[in-house]
Short mmCIF file of C-alpha atoms in Angstrom, two decimals:
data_model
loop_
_atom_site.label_atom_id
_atom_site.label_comp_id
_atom_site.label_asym_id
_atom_site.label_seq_id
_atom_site.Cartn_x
_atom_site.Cartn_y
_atom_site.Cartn_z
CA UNK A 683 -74.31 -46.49 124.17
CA UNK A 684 -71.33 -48.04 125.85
CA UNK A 685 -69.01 -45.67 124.64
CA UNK A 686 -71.65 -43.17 126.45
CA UNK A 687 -71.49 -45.46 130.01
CA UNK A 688 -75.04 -46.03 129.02
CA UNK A 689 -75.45 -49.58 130.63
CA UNK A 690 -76.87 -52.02 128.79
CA UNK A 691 -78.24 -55.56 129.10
CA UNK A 692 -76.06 -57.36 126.31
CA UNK A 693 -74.03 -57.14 123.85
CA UNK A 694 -76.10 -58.61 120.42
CA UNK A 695 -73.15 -60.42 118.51
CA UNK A 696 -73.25 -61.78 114.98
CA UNK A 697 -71.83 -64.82 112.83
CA UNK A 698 -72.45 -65.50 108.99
CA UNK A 699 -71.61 -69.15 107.53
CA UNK A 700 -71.26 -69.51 103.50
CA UNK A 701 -71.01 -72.88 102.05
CA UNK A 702 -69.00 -73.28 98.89
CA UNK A 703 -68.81 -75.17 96.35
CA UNK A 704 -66.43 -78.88 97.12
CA UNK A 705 -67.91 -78.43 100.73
CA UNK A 706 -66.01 -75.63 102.32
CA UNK A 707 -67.73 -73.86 104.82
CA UNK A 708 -65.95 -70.24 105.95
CA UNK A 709 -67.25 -68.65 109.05
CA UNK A 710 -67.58 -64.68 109.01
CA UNK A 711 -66.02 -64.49 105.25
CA UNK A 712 -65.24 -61.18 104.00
CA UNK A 713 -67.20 -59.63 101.39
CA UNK A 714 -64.80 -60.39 98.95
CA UNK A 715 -65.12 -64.30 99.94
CA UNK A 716 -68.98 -63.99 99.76
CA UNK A 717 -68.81 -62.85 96.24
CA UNK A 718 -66.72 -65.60 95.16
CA UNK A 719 -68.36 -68.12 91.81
CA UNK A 720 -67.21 -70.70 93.74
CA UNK A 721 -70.11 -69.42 96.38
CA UNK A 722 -73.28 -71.78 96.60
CA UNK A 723 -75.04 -68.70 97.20
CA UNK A 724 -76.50 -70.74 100.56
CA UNK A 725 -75.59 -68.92 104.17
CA UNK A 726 -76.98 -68.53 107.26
CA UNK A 727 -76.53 -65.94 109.57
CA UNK A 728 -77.33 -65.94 113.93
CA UNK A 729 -77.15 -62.63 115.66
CA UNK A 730 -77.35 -63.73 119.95
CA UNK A 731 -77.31 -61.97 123.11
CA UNK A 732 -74.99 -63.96 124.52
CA UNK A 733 -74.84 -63.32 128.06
CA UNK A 734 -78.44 -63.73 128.00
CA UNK A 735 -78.70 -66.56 125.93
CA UNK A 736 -81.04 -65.28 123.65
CA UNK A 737 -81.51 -65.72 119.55
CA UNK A 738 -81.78 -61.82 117.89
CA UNK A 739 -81.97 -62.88 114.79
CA UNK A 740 -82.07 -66.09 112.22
CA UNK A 741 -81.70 -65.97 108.30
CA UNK A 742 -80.58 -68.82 106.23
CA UNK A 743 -80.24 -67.89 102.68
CA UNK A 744 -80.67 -70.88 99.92
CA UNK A 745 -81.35 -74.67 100.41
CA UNK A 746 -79.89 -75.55 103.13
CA UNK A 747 -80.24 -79.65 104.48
CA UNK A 748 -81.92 -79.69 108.72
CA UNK A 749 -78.86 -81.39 109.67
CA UNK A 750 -76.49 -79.08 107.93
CA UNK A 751 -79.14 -75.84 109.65
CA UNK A 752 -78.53 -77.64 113.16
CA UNK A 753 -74.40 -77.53 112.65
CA UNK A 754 -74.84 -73.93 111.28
CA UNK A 755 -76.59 -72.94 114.72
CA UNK A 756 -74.42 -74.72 116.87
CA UNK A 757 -71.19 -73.01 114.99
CA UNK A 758 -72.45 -69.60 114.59
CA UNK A 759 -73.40 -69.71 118.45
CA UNK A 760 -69.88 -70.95 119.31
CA UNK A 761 -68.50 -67.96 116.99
CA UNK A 762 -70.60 -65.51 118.70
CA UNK A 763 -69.10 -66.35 121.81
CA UNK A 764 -65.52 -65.93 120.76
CA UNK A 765 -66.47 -63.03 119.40
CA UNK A 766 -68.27 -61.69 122.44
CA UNK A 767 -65.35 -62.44 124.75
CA UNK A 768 -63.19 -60.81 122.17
CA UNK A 769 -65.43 -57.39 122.64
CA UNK A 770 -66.13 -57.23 125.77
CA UNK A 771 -62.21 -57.30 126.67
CA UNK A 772 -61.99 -54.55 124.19
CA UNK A 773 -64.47 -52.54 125.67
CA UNK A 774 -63.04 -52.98 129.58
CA UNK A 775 -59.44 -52.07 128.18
CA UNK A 776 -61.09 -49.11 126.36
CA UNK A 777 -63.68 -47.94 129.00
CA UNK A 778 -60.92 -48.58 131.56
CA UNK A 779 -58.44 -45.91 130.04
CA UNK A 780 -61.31 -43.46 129.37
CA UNK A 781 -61.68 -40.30 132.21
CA UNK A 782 -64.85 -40.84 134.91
#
């Protein structure tokens, strides 16, 4: 759509956490990181609209302690926002050099 100039609302952004085995915790690992046996097999995933402020979507997969839930949220939110500030320059350099 913005590729199109369609204009739209927000941007919905996402960011996965997998806990590991020893207590690591990787933000956004790569599928080949996810599949790991050292993988707890617990995650939890936020998708926001960040400029709105606004949850799209919460999964947590596996047993996962309300403290450790409330860090997971707080993180993935932070990580969305990188990420969304990351995009959004993207998409002004890219819309910028494209023709009316």
């Amino acid at each position: 759509l913005i590729d199109a100039k369609i204009e739209v609302r927000d941007l919905v952004i996402g960011c996965t956490i997998r806990f590991y085995n020893g207590g690591r915790i990787l933000v956004d690992p790569t599928a080949e990181e996810e599949h790991t046996k050292t993988s707890q097999g617990a995650g939890f995933h936020l998708a926001v609209m960040p400029s709105l402020s606004q949850v799209t979507a919460l999964k947590q997969a596996g047993k996962i302690e309300q403290a450790q839930a409330r860090e997971c949220i707080e993180a993935c939110w932070e990580g969305c926002l990188r990420i969304a500030t990351a995009v959004k320059k993207l998409l002004e350099e890219t819309l910028g050099e494209q023709p009316g």
